[in-house]
mmCIF file of C-alpha atoms and ligand atoms in Angstrom:
data_model
loop_
_atom_site.group_PDB
_atom_site.id
_atom_site.type_symbol
_atom_site.label_atom_id
_atom_site.label_comp_id
_atom_site.label_asym_id
_atom_site.label_seq_id
_atom_site.Cartn_x
_atom_site.Cartn_y
_atom_site.Cartn_z
ATOM 1 C CA MET A 1 92.285 101.754 126.353
ATOM 2 C CA SER A 2 94.751 101.078 123.583
ATOM 3 C CA ASP A 3 94.509 103.129 120.434
ATOM 4 C CA LEU A 4 96.590 100.833 118.244
ATOM 5 C CA VAL A 5 95.579 100.246 114.634
ATOM 6 C CA ALA A 6 95.446 97.101 112.476
ATOM 7 C CA VAL A 7 95.259 97.599 108.706
ATOM 8 C CA ILE A 8 93.624 95.001 106.465
ATOM 9 C CA ILE A 9 94.481 95.222 102.773
ATOM 10 C CA PRO A 10 92.411 92.923 100.556
ATOM 11 C CA ALA A 11 94.498 92.130 97.488
ATOM 12 C CA GLY A 12 92.942 88.803 96.560
ATOM 13 C CA GLY A 13 91.336 89.892 93.278
ATOM 14 C CA SER A 14 92.562 88.891 89.842
ATOM 15 C CA GLY A 15 92.195 92.318 88.224
ATOM 16 C CA GLU A 16 90.138 91.092 85.286
ATOM 17 C CA ARG A 17 89.177 94.575 84.116
ATOM 18 C CA LEU A 18 92.802 95.750 84.158
ATOM 19 C CA GLY A 19 93.703 92.826 81.915
ATOM 20 C CA ALA A 20 97.326 92.284 83.000
ATOM 21 C CA ARG A 21 98.501 88.663 83.012
ATOM 22 C CA ILE A 22 99.227 88.878 86.738
ATOM 23 C CA PRO A 23 96.977 89.763 89.706
ATOM 24 C CA LYS A 24 96.306 93.507 89.862
ATOM 25 C CA ALA A 25 98.106 93.954 93.203
ATOM 26 C CA LEU A 26 101.363 92.777 91.574
ATOM 27 C CA VAL A 27 101.225 95.293 88.720
ATOM 28 C CA GLN A 28 103.824 98.054 89.118
ATOM 29 C CA ILE A 29 103.748 101.852 89.175
ATOM 30 C CA ALA A 30 107.143 103.592 89.200
ATOM 31 C CA GLY A 31 109.002 100.352 89.869
ATOM 32 C CA LYS A 32 106.910 99.184 92.826
ATOM 33 C CA THR A 33 103.884 96.882 92.927
ATOM 34 C CA LEU A 34 100.485 98.280 93.909
ATOM 35 C CA ILE A 35 100.484 96.196 97.096
ATOM 36 C CA GLU A 36 103.945 97.513 98.074
ATOM 37 C CA HIS A 37 102.747 101.099 97.557
ATOM 38 C CA ALA A 38 99.655 100.418 99.680
ATOM 39 C CA VAL A 39 101.659 98.728 102.449
ATOM 40 C CA SER A 40 104.328 101.423 102.588
ATOM 41 C CA ASN A 41 101.704 104.192 102.765
ATOM 42 C CA MET A 42 99.889 102.458 105.639
ATOM 43 C CA ALA A 43 102.948 101.152 107.534
ATOM 44 C CA PRO A 44 103.674 104.387 109.459
ATOM 45 C CA ILE A 45 100.277 104.265 111.232
ATOM 46 C CA ALA A 46 99.882 100.491 111.579
ATOM 47 C CA ASN A 47 100.633 98.295 114.555
ATOM 48 C CA GLN A 48 99.710 95.281 112.407
ATOM 49 C CA ILE A 49 99.181 94.826 108.661
ATOM 50 C CA ILE A 50 97.275 91.881 107.182
ATOM 51 C CA VAL A 51 97.174 91.364 103.426
ATOM 52 C CA ALA A 52 94.794 88.932 101.693
ATOM 53 C CA ALA A 53 96.620 87.528 98.648
ATOM 54 C CA PRO A 54 95.170 85.623 95.691
ATOM 55 C CA ALA A 55 95.381 81.850 96.253
ATOM 56 C CA ALA A 56 98.753 80.442 95.047
ATOM 57 C CA TYR A 57 100.444 83.866 95.325
ATOM 58 C CA GLU A 58 100.865 83.870 99.109
ATOM 59 C CA GLU A 59 104.598 83.057 99.042
ATOM 60 C CA GLN A 60 105.314 85.683 96.397
ATOM 61 C CA PHE A 61 103.495 88.277 98.525
ATOM 62 C CA ARG A 62 105.429 87.213 101.636
ATOM 63 C CA LYS A 63 108.740 87.606 99.818
ATOM 64 C CA LEU A 64 107.715 91.025 98.526
ATOM 65 C CA LEU A 65 106.313 92.391 101.790
ATOM 66 C CA GLY A 66 108.673 90.920 104.393
ATOM 67 C CA THR A 67 108.008 89.359 107.749
ATOM 68 C CA ASP A 68 106.300 92.368 109.367
ATOM 69 C CA VAL A 69 103.236 91.825 107.167
ATOM 70 C CA THR A 70 100.843 88.900 107.743
ATOM 71 C CA VAL A 71 99.785 87.368 104.435
ATOM 72 C CA VAL A 72 96.600 85.250 104.355
ATOM 73 C CA THR A 73 94.802 83.550 101.475
ATOM 74 C CA GLY A 74 92.017 85.695 100.016
ATOM 75 C CA GLY A 75 88.431 84.543 99.470
ATOM 76 C CA LEU A 76 86.102 84.438 96.473
ATOM 77 C CA THR A 77 84.855 88.001 97.020
ATOM 78 C CA ARG A 78 86.385 91.112 98.565
ATOM 79 C CA THR A 79 84.130 90.756 101.601
ATOM 80 C CA GLN A 80 85.291 87.171 102.114
ATOM 81 C CA SER A 81 88.927 88.253 101.803
ATOM 82 C CA VAL A 82 88.357 90.881 104.512
ATOM 83 C CA LYS A 83 86.582 88.307 106.698
ATOM 84 C CA LYS A 84 89.538 85.931 106.476
ATOM 85 C CA ALA A 85 92.013 88.707 107.314
ATOM 86 C CA LEU A 86 89.842 89.840 110.249
ATOM 87 C CA LYS A 87 90.486 86.530 112.005
ATOM 88 C CA HIS A 88 94.178 87.471 112.288
ATOM 89 C CA VAL A 89 93.696 90.902 113.880
ATOM 90 C CA ASP A 90 95.366 91.033 117.303
ATOM 91 C CA LYS A 91 93.021 92.004 120.128
ATOM 92 C CA GLU A 92 95.423 94.713 121.281
ATOM 93 C CA ASN A 93 94.339 96.803 118.260
ATOM 94 C CA GLU A 94 91.418 99.036 119.201
ATOM 95 C CA PHE A 95 90.845 100.186 115.605
ATOM 96 C CA ILE A 96 90.820 98.470 112.218
ATOM 97 C CA LEU A 97 91.354 100.195 108.882
ATOM 98 C CA VAL A 98 90.109 98.289 105.844
ATOM 99 C CA HIS A 99 91.881 99.413 102.699
ATOM 100 C CA ASP A 100 92.287 98.200 99.080
ATOM 101 C CA ALA A 101 95.384 97.193 97.171
ATOM 102 C CA ALA A 102 93.528 98.821 94.276
ATOM 103 C CA ARG A 103 93.997 102.243 95.958
ATOM 104 C CA PRO A 104 97.778 102.137 96.304
ATOM 105 C CA LEU A 105 98.340 105.899 96.493
ATOM 106 C CA ALA A 106 95.975 106.719 99.378
ATOM 107 C CA SER A 107 98.303 108.655 101.658
ATOM 108 C CA THR A 108 99.529 108.120 105.202
ATOM 109 C CA ASP A 109 97.943 111.495 105.941
ATOM 110 C CA LEU A 110 94.492 110.251 104.865
ATOM 111 C CA ALA A 111 94.850 107.167 107.092
ATOM 112 C CA MET A 112 95.949 109.441 109.924
ATOM 113 C CA ARG A 113 92.846 111.637 109.530
ATOM 114 C CA VAL A 114 90.595 108.551 109.610
ATOM 115 C CA ILE A 115 92.300 107.442 112.833
ATOM 116 C CA ASP A 116 92.078 110.923 114.391
ATOM 117 C CA SER A 117 88.344 110.850 113.860
ATOM 118 C CA LEU A 118 88.089 107.377 115.454
ATOM 119 C CA ARG A 119 90.157 108.551 118.412
ATOM 120 C CA ALA A 120 87.779 111.485 118.773
ATOM 121 C CA GLY A 121 84.990 108.959 119.376
ATOM 122 C CA GLU A 122 83.508 107.993 115.972
ATOM 123 C CA LYS A 123 82.744 104.271 115.518
ATOM 124 C CA ALA A 124 83.047 104.223 111.733
ATOM 125 C CA VAL A 125 84.878 106.738 109.521
ATOM 126 C CA ILE A 126 85.154 106.713 105.734
ATOM 127 C CA PRO A 127 86.763 109.099 103.225
ATOM 128 C CA GLY A 128 84.611 110.520 100.437
ATOM 129 C CA ILE A 129 84.964 113.084 97.648
ATOM 130 C CA ALA A 130 82.322 115.223 95.970
ATOM 131 C CA VAL A 131 80.995 113.781 92.725
ATOM 132 C CA THR A 132 81.222 115.772 89.513
ATOM 133 C CA ASP A 133 78.769 113.713 87.426
ATOM 134 C CA THR A 134 75.047 113.918 88.109
ATOM 135 C CA ILE A 135 73.887 110.563 89.486
ATOM 136 C CA LYS A 136 70.499 109.111 88.467
ATOM 137 C CA ARG A 137 68.695 105.959 89.397
ATOM 138 C CA ILE A 138 67.165 103.951 86.525
ATOM 139 C CA ASP A 139 64.673 101.097 86.265
ATOM 140 C CA LYS A 140 65.244 97.858 84.408
ATOM 141 C CA ASN A 141 64.113 99.424 81.128
ATOM 142 C CA ASN A 142 66.638 102.255 81.499
ATOM 143 C CA TYR A 143 64.079 104.945 82.426
ATOM 144 C CA VAL A 144 65.130 107.444 85.063
ATOM 145 C CA THR A 145 63.299 106.963 88.327
ATOM 146 C CA ARG A 146 65.194 109.447 90.429
ATOM 147 C CA THR A 147 67.834 112.199 90.269
ATOM 148 C CA TYR A 148 69.939 112.744 93.375
ATOM 149 C CA PRO A 149 70.932 116.247 94.486
ATOM 150 C CA ARG A 150 74.652 116.348 93.766
ATOM 151 C CA PRO A 151 75.788 118.325 96.828
ATOM 152 C CA ASP A 152 74.457 115.490 99.026
ATOM 153 C CA LEU A 153 76.506 112.792 97.282
ATOM 154 C CA ARG A 154 79.994 111.495 97.986
ATOM 155 C CA ALA A 155 82.121 108.930 96.141
ATOM 156 C CA ILE A 156 83.511 106.712 98.876
ATOM 157 C CA GLN A 157 87.139 105.607 99.138
ATOM 158 C CA THR A 158 89.350 103.575 101.462
ATOM 159 C CA PRO A 159 90.945 103.218 104.006
ATOM 160 C CA GLN A 160 87.715 102.908 106.003
ATOM 161 C CA GLY A 161 88.192 102.945 109.773
ATOM 162 C CA PHE A 162 86.201 101.171 112.484
ATOM 163 C CA LYS A 163 86.297 100.332 116.132
ATOM 164 C CA ARG A 164 87.440 96.698 116.119
ATOM 165 C CA LYS A 165 84.360 95.283 117.813
ATOM 166 C CA VAL A 166 81.965 97.208 115.554
ATOM 167 C CA LEU A 167 83.586 95.809 112.396
ATOM 168 C CA ILE A 168 83.820 92.242 113.696
ATOM 169 C CA LYS A 169 80.161 92.280 114.710
ATOM 170 C CA ALA A 170 79.107 93.669 111.310
ATOM 171 C CA HIS A 171 81.082 90.977 109.485
ATOM 172 C CA ASP A 172 79.360 88.316 111.584
ATOM 173 C CA THR A 173 76.067 89.199 109.918
ATOM 174 C CA ARG A 174 75.579 89.556 106.172
ATOM 175 C CA ASP A 175 78.023 90.083 103.343
ATOM 176 C CA ASP A 176 76.054 91.267 100.317
ATOM 177 C CA VAL A 177 77.359 94.846 100.205
ATOM 178 C CA THR A 178 80.288 96.392 98.327
ATOM 179 C CA ASP A 179 82.166 98.031 101.184
ATOM 180 C CA ASP A 180 82.731 97.507 104.879
ATOM 181 C CA ALA A 181 80.896 100.677 105.852
ATOM 182 C CA GLY A 182 77.827 99.150 104.171
ATOM 183 C CA LEU A 183 77.908 96.267 106.645
ATOM 184 C CA VAL A 184 78.243 98.637 109.568
ATOM 185 C CA GLU A 185 75.400 100.851 108.288
ATOM 186 C CA ASN A 186 73.173 97.765 108.239
ATOM 187 C CA GLN A 187 73.852 97.465 111.969
ATOM 188 C CA GLY A 188 72.455 100.939 112.507
ATOM 189 C CA VAL A 189 75.869 102.361 113.410
ATOM 190 C CA GLU A 190 76.471 105.997 112.425
ATOM 191 C CA VAL A 191 79.146 106.282 109.734
ATOM 192 C CA LYS A 192 81.074 109.545 109.500
ATOM 193 C CA VAL A 193 82.362 110.758 106.123
ATOM 194 C CA ILE A 194 85.580 112.797 106.117
ATOM 195 C CA VAL A 195 87.206 114.517 103.129
ATOM 196 C CA GLY A 196 88.963 111.988 100.885
ATOM 197 C CA GLU A 197 91.691 112.674 98.364
ATOM 198 C CA GLU A 198 92.207 112.624 94.625
ATOM 199 C CA ARG A 199 95.247 110.379 94.915
ATOM 200 C CA ALA A 200 93.241 107.668 96.668
ATOM 201 C CA LEU A 201 91.698 106.840 93.263
ATOM 202 C CA LYS A 202 90.771 103.233 92.594
ATOM 203 C CA ILE A 203 92.706 101.463 89.888
ATOM 204 C CA THR A 204 90.291 99.391 87.827
ATOM 205 C CA THR A 205 91.286 99.947 84.195
ATOM 206 C CA MET A 206 94.491 100.733 82.274
ATOM 207 C CA GLN A 207 93.422 104.413 82.173
ATOM 208 C CA ASP A 208 93.283 104.456 85.973
ATOM 209 C CA LEU A 209 96.780 102.984 86.117
ATOM 210 C CA GLU A 210 98.058 105.747 83.846
ATOM 211 C CA ALA A 211 96.287 108.377 85.963
ATOM 212 C CA ALA A 212 97.979 106.980 89.075
ATOM 213 C CA GLN A 213 101.315 107.086 87.292
ATOM 214 C CA ARG A 214 100.799 110.767 86.491
ATOM 215 C CA ILE A 215 100.033 111.523 90.149
ATOM 216 C CA LEU A 216 103.121 109.674 91.345
ATOM 217 C CA ILE A 217 105.477 111.004 88.731
ATOM 218 C CA PRO A 218 104.451 114.576 87.972
ATOM 219 C CA GLU A 219 105.528 115.791 84.547
ATOM 220 C CA PHE A 220 106.823 112.312 83.949
ATOM 221 C CA ASN A 221 109.106 113.066 81.026
ATOM 222 C CA ASN A 222 111.195 116.088 81.893
ATOM 223 C CA GLN A 223 111.916 115.081 85.457
ATOM 224 C CA MET A 224 113.757 111.833 84.804
ATOM 225 C CA ARG A 225 117.527 111.572 84.974
ATOM 226 C CA VAL A 226 119.801 108.618 84.199
ATOM 227 C CA GLY A 227 123.301 107.851 85.424
ATOM 228 C CA ILE A 228 126.022 105.282 84.815
ATOM 229 C CA GLY A 229 128.781 104.012 87.103
ATOM 230 C CA THR A 230 131.594 101.473 86.875
ATOM 231 C CA ASP A 231 134.021 100.012 89.382
ATOM 232 C CA ALA A 232 136.829 97.433 89.310
ATOM 233 C CA HIS A 233 139.001 95.811 91.957
ATOM 234 C CA ALA A 234 141.783 93.198 91.813
ATOM 235 C CA PHE A 235 141.338 89.997 93.831
ATOM 236 C CA SER A 236 143.506 90.200 96.939
ATOM 237 C CA LEU A 237 146.721 88.231 97.280
ATOM 238 C CA ASP A 238 145.800 87.832 100.932
ATOM 239 C CA PRO A 239 143.908 84.511 101.108
ATOM 240 C CA THR A 240 142.115 85.602 104.294
ATOM 241 C CA ARG A 241 140.552 88.689 102.661
ATOM 242 C CA GLU A 242 136.738 88.288 102.854
ATOM 243 C CA MET A 243 134.689 88.668 99.728
ATOM 244 C CA TRP A 244 131.746 91.088 99.870
ATOM 245 C CA LEU A 245 129.746 91.502 96.697
ATOM 246 C CA GLY A 246 126.242 92.839 96.056
ATOM 247 C CA GLY A 247 125.859 93.537 99.775
ATOM 248 C CA LEU A 248 126.466 89.852 100.609
ATOM 249 C CA PHE A 249 129.290 87.894 102.222
ATOM 250 C CA TRP A 250 130.656 85.097 100.017
ATOM 251 C CA PRO A 251 132.137 82.325 102.179
ATOM 252 C CA GLY A 252 135.068 80.472 100.616
ATOM 253 C CA GLU A 253 135.850 83.262 98.121
ATOM 254 C CA ILE A 254 138.880 85.549 98.317
ATOM 255 C CA GLY A 255 137.775 89.171 98.281
ATOM 256 C CA ALA A 256 138.919 92.165 96.287
ATOM 257 C CA ASP A 257 141.509 94.653 97.505
ATOM 258 C CA GLY A 258 140.359 98.198 98.084
ATOM 259 C CA HIS A 259 139.994 100.925 100.618
ATOM 260 C CA SER A 260 136.488 99.758 101.607
ATOM 261 C CA ASP A 261 135.096 96.213 101.488
ATOM 262 C CA GLY A 262 135.718 96.060 97.713
ATOM 263 C CA ASP A 263 132.050 95.528 96.784
ATOM 264 C CA VAL A 264 132.222 96.549 93.103
ATOM 265 C CA ALA A 265 128.460 96.184 92.559
ATOM 266 C CA ALA A 266 127.568 98.536 95.420
ATOM 267 C CA HIS A 267 130.249 101.036 94.366
ATOM 268 C CA ALA A 268 129.127 101.087 90.715
ATOM 269 C CA ILE A 269 125.520 101.685 91.841
ATOM 270 C CA CYS A 270 126.569 104.558 94.131
ATOM 271 C CA ASP A 271 128.397 106.179 91.245
ATOM 272 C CA ALA A 272 125.417 105.752 88.917
ATOM 273 C CA LEU A 273 123.114 107.344 91.512
ATOM 274 C CA PHE A 274 125.462 110.234 92.288
ATOM 275 C CA ILE A 275 126.010 111.049 88.655
ATOM 276 C CA ALA A 276 122.279 110.798 87.837
ATOM 277 C CA ALA A 277 121.589 113.324 90.606
ATOM 278 C CA ALA A 278 124.584 115.402 89.437
ATOM 279 C CA ILE A 279 126.034 115.550 92.929
ATOM 280 C CA GLY A 280 129.575 114.322 92.287
ATOM 281 C CA ASP A 281 130.791 110.750 92.462
ATOM 282 C CA LEU A 282 131.889 108.069 94.906
ATOM 283 C CA GLY A 283 135.245 109.692 95.581
ATOM 284 C CA SER A 284 133.960 113.226 96.071
ATOM 285 C CA ASN A 285 131.132 112.064 98.359
ATOM 286 C CA PHE A 286 132.889 109.439 100.438
ATOM 287 C CA GLY A 287 136.557 110.486 100.157
ATOM 288 C CA ILE A 288 138.792 107.659 98.917
ATOM 289 C CA SER A 289 141.333 108.441 101.615
ATOM 290 C CA ASP A 290 138.868 109.376 104.334
ATOM 291 C CA PRO A 291 139.535 107.026 107.259
ATOM 292 C CA ALA A 292 135.794 107.158 108.074
ATOM 293 C CA TYR A 293 135.209 104.909 105.075
ATOM 294 C CA ALA A 294 138.095 102.450 105.552
ATOM 295 C CA GLY A 295 136.398 99.055 105.529
ATOM 296 C CA ALA A 296 132.963 100.636 104.941
ATOM 297 C CA SER A 297 130.455 98.052 103.744
ATOM 298 C CA GLY A 298 128.770 98.338 100.359
ATOM 299 C CA SER A 299 125.384 98.392 102.109
ATOM 300 C CA GLN A 300 126.474 101.294 104.303
ATOM 301 C CA LEU A 301 127.686 103.290 101.291
ATOM 302 C CA LEU A 302 124.432 102.603 99.422
ATOM 303 C CA ALA A 303 122.323 103.742 102.375
ATOM 304 C CA GLU A 304 124.340 106.970 102.691
ATOM 305 C CA CYS A 305 124.188 107.471 98.933
ATOM 306 C CA LEU A 306 120.380 107.122 99.057
ATOM 307 C CA GLN A 307 120.231 109.786 101.771
ATOM 308 C CA LYS A 308 122.281 112.210 99.686
ATOM 309 C CA VAL A 309 120.282 111.543 96.523
ATOM 310 C CA SER A 310 116.993 112.004 98.440
ATOM 311 C CA ALA A 311 118.294 115.227 100.002
ATOM 312 C CA ALA A 312 119.054 116.448 96.473
ATOM 313 C CA GLY A 313 115.344 115.986 95.668
ATOM 314 C CA TYR A 314 115.280 112.668 93.833
ATOM 315 C CA SER A 315 113.662 109.269 94.288
ATOM 316 C CA ILE A 316 114.923 106.106 92.615
ATOM 317 C CA GLY A 317 113.020 104.775 89.600
ATOM 318 C CA ASN A 318 115.206 101.707 89.235
ATOM 319 C CA VAL A 319 118.789 100.538 89.415
ATOM 320 C CA ALA A 320 120.432 97.877 87.218
ATOM 321 C CA VAL A 321 123.900 96.439 87.782
ATOM 322 C CA GLN A 322 125.999 93.985 85.789
ATOM 323 C CA ILE A 323 128.808 92.125 87.545
ATOM 324 C CA VAL A 324 131.746 91.199 85.282
ATOM 325 C CA GLY A 325 134.064 88.340 86.273
ATOM 326 C CA ASN A 326 134.701 84.592 86.297
ATOM 327 C CA ARG A 327 133.760 84.045 89.908
ATOM 328 C CA PRO A 328 131.792 83.949 92.113
ATOM 329 C CA LYS A 329 128.794 82.494 90.278
ATOM 330 C CA ILE A 330 126.037 85.073 90.624
ATOM 331 C CA SER A 331 122.873 83.326 89.430
ATOM 332 C CA PRO A 332 122.339 81.016 92.457
ATOM 333 C CA ARG A 333 122.319 84.076 94.757
ATOM 334 C CA ARG A 334 120.787 86.632 92.397
ATOM 335 C CA ALA A 335 117.531 86.958 94.387
ATOM 336 C CA GLU A 336 119.495 87.410 97.618
ATOM 337 C CA ILE A 337 121.673 90.127 96.056
ATOM 338 C CA ILE A 338 118.607 91.956 94.743
ATOM 339 C CA THR A 339 116.985 91.828 98.194
ATOM 340 C CA ALA A 340 120.140 93.061 99.939
ATOM 341 C CA LEU A 341 120.801 95.921 97.508
ATOM 342 C CA SER A 342 117.148 96.960 97.422
ATOM 343 C CA LYS A 343 116.991 97.002 101.212
ATOM 344 C CA SER A 344 119.972 99.350 101.415
ATOM 345 C CA LEU A 345 118.266 101.576 98.842
ATOM 346 C CA GLY A 346 114.995 101.927 100.763
ATOM 347 C CA GLY A 347 113.114 99.267 98.786
ATOM 348 C CA ALA A 348 114.061 100.583 95.321
ATOM 349 C CA SER A 349 113.637 98.320 92.300
ATOM 350 C CA VAL A 350 117.001 96.622 91.619
ATOM 351 C CA SER A 351 117.992 94.164 88.895
ATOM 352 C CA VAL A 352 121.248 92.238 88.655
ATOM 353 C CA SER A 353 122.980 90.442 85.802
ATOM 354 C CA ALA A 354 126.424 88.887 85.431
ATOM 355 C CA THR A 355 128.791 88.069 82.598
ATOM 356 C CA THR A 356 132.239 86.642 81.910
ATOM 357 C CA THR A 357 134.469 88.130 79.217
ATOM 358 C CA ASP A 358 135.566 85.086 77.237
ATOM 359 C CA GLY A 359 138.961 84.907 78.965
ATOM 360 C CA LEU A 360 139.832 88.455 77.925
ATOM 361 C CA GLY A 361 141.124 91.249 80.105
ATOM 362 C CA PHE A 362 141.771 91.225 83.861
ATOM 363 C CA THR A 363 138.296 89.890 84.595
ATOM 364 C CA GLY A 364 138.639 87.109 82.023
ATOM 365 C CA GLU A 365 142.056 86.200 83.358
ATOM 366 C CA GLY A 366 140.509 85.859 86.812
ATOM 367 C CA ARG A 367 142.523 88.695 88.331
ATOM 368 C CA GLY A 368 139.623 90.771 89.524
ATOM 369 C CA LEU A 369 136.007 91.863 89.392
ATOM 370 C CA ALA A 370 134.226 94.748 87.715
ATOM 371 C CA ALA A 371 130.678 96.087 87.718
ATOM 372 C CA ILE A 372 128.685 98.467 85.546
ATOM 373 C CA ALA A 373 125.506 100.084 86.848
ATOM 374 C CA THR A 374 122.784 102.369 85.567
ATOM 375 C CA ALA A 375 120.255 104.280 87.628
ATOM 376 C CA LEU A 376 117.050 106.145 86.827
ATOM 377 C CA LEU A 377 115.961 108.951 89.142
ATOM 378 C CA PHE A 378 112.724 110.908 89.369
ATOM 379 C CA GLN A 379 112.524 114.381 90.787
ATOM 380 C CA SER A 380 110.528 113.924 93.998
ATOM 381 C CA ALA A 381 107.204 115.685 94.351
ATOM 382 C CA ARG A 382 107.706 118.571 96.775
HETATM 383 N N1 CTP B 401 89.710 91.637 96.359
HETATM 384 C C1 CTP B 401 90.002 90.625 97.252
HETATM 385 N N2 CTP B 401 89.453 89.388 97.098
HETATM 386 C C2 CTP B 401 88.613 89.142 96.073
HETATM 387 C C3 CTP B 401 88.282 90.167 95.162
HETATM 388 C C4 CTP B 401 88.847 91.419 95.319
HETATM 389 O O1 CTP B 401 90.769 90.829 98.187
HETATM 390 N N3 CTP B 401 88.106 87.920 95.946
HETATM 391 C C5 CTP B 401 90.360 92.952 96.513
HETATM 392 C C6 CTP B 401 91.131 93.360 95.257
HETATM 393 O O2 CTP B 401 92.423 92.746 95.231
HETATM 394 C C7 CTP B 401 91.201 94.854 95.373
HETATM 395 C C8 CTP B 401 89.912 95.211 96.131
HETATM 396 O O3 CTP B 401 89.423 93.985 96.690
HETATM 397 O O4 CTP B 401 92.323 95.294 96.121
HETATM 398 C C9 CTP B 401 88.892 95.868 95.237
HETATM 399 O O5 CTP B 401 88.495 94.975 94.200
HETATM 400 P P1 CTP B 401 88.591 95.269 92.634
HETATM 401 O O6 CTP B 401 89.099 96.639 92.391
HETATM 402 O O7 CTP B 401 87.317 94.829 92.009
HETATM 403 O O8 CTP B 401 89.798 94.292 92.195
HETATM 404 P P2 CTP B 401 89.736 92.953 91.353
HETATM 405 O O9 CTP B 401 88.602 92.105 91.817
HETATM 406 O O10 CTP B 401 91.102 92.368 91.409
HETATM 407 O O11 CTP B 401 89.495 93.503 89.876
HETATM 408 P P3 CTP B 401 88.377 92.961 88.823
HETATM 409 O O12 CTP B 401 87.064 93.127 89.498
HETATM 410 O O13 CTP B 401 88.584 93.851 87.642
HETATM 411 O O14 CTP B 401 88.736 91.533 88.543
HETATM 412 MG MG1 MG B 402 86.504 92.814 91.623
#
């Protein structure tokens, strides 16, 4: 019997109560959208991930999440979104976790504990936390009809885990409940509650978003650090020298001279990151004359830089780089550059701009390229 896991993440809601102008799943915390947080927390345990996106946003979701994630069009309700995603679950997956884009910070560890319980033989497993408010039932005139004993109550979270067949059968029946466990309960299947976690909170309002931000970025203010970096290279006199810029190859352009591939954007970003983390600079980390880095690609340097910055205890808030020069023209490939740089930096938020200098200086005279970068780092939670 396989014990592979498919994860369904409904993200098809509009987020009315949050009140952003974009769907809730596309709102950001610490430079990453809620759906990206949810996907990256579930990815380590998932054999397959299926996300239900709001209609008309499917392509945007696909771009954001990459080809490993299946994006389907969501339905009119959460249950319908889950139903549509269920149709795409591969049969090789013995278990299905149903999660929420609205709980982006639920940890890999929580998902793992749900799966452990399924592997131990449970058919349905859901996380829950003790409630702190007393819960009462009222009638339609607002009179209390019942008070529940608090120790018996749990506030239920996601991801909720099920044996594949149990969930599919439950979804074949009715869909007038608020969570997937509700459907399974209606089938008379025993549902096991395991201990949930504070960070799996559901983001409904702006206050919830701020609470999530505080969890992700502890002591937000005094643990941020900024850095700046610049780099410049002359265009080569060798017409066969390849141009590499922003992690991309530029066919038909003559590249910049330099010890490495001459990617000024990547080098400026490395410097900004090193200096923000206060761990030296490009030269002291990679050794200008070190033969190991002769011809090193910008992407390779960025990936190594990320490793060093992470080892120093930081995660990237965002990186911005401005490319200065007459050519190549950046705007047609801006999205590609952002994707390439972000990929080398472990999915960090990257923005790119470009400028010419009105004919002034070596960049204006078309003799070379320069780049200026800034980086924001957060001290990682330990
Ligand atoms: N969801 C969905 N399809 C829908 C409605 C909701 O996939 N038709 C998803 C949401 O994207 C969210 C989860 O179900 O990840 C929980 O829903 P909720 O927190 O209510 O999100 P929204 O419906 O987007 O928010 P609101 O109710 O405030 O509009
Ligand atoms: Mg809703």
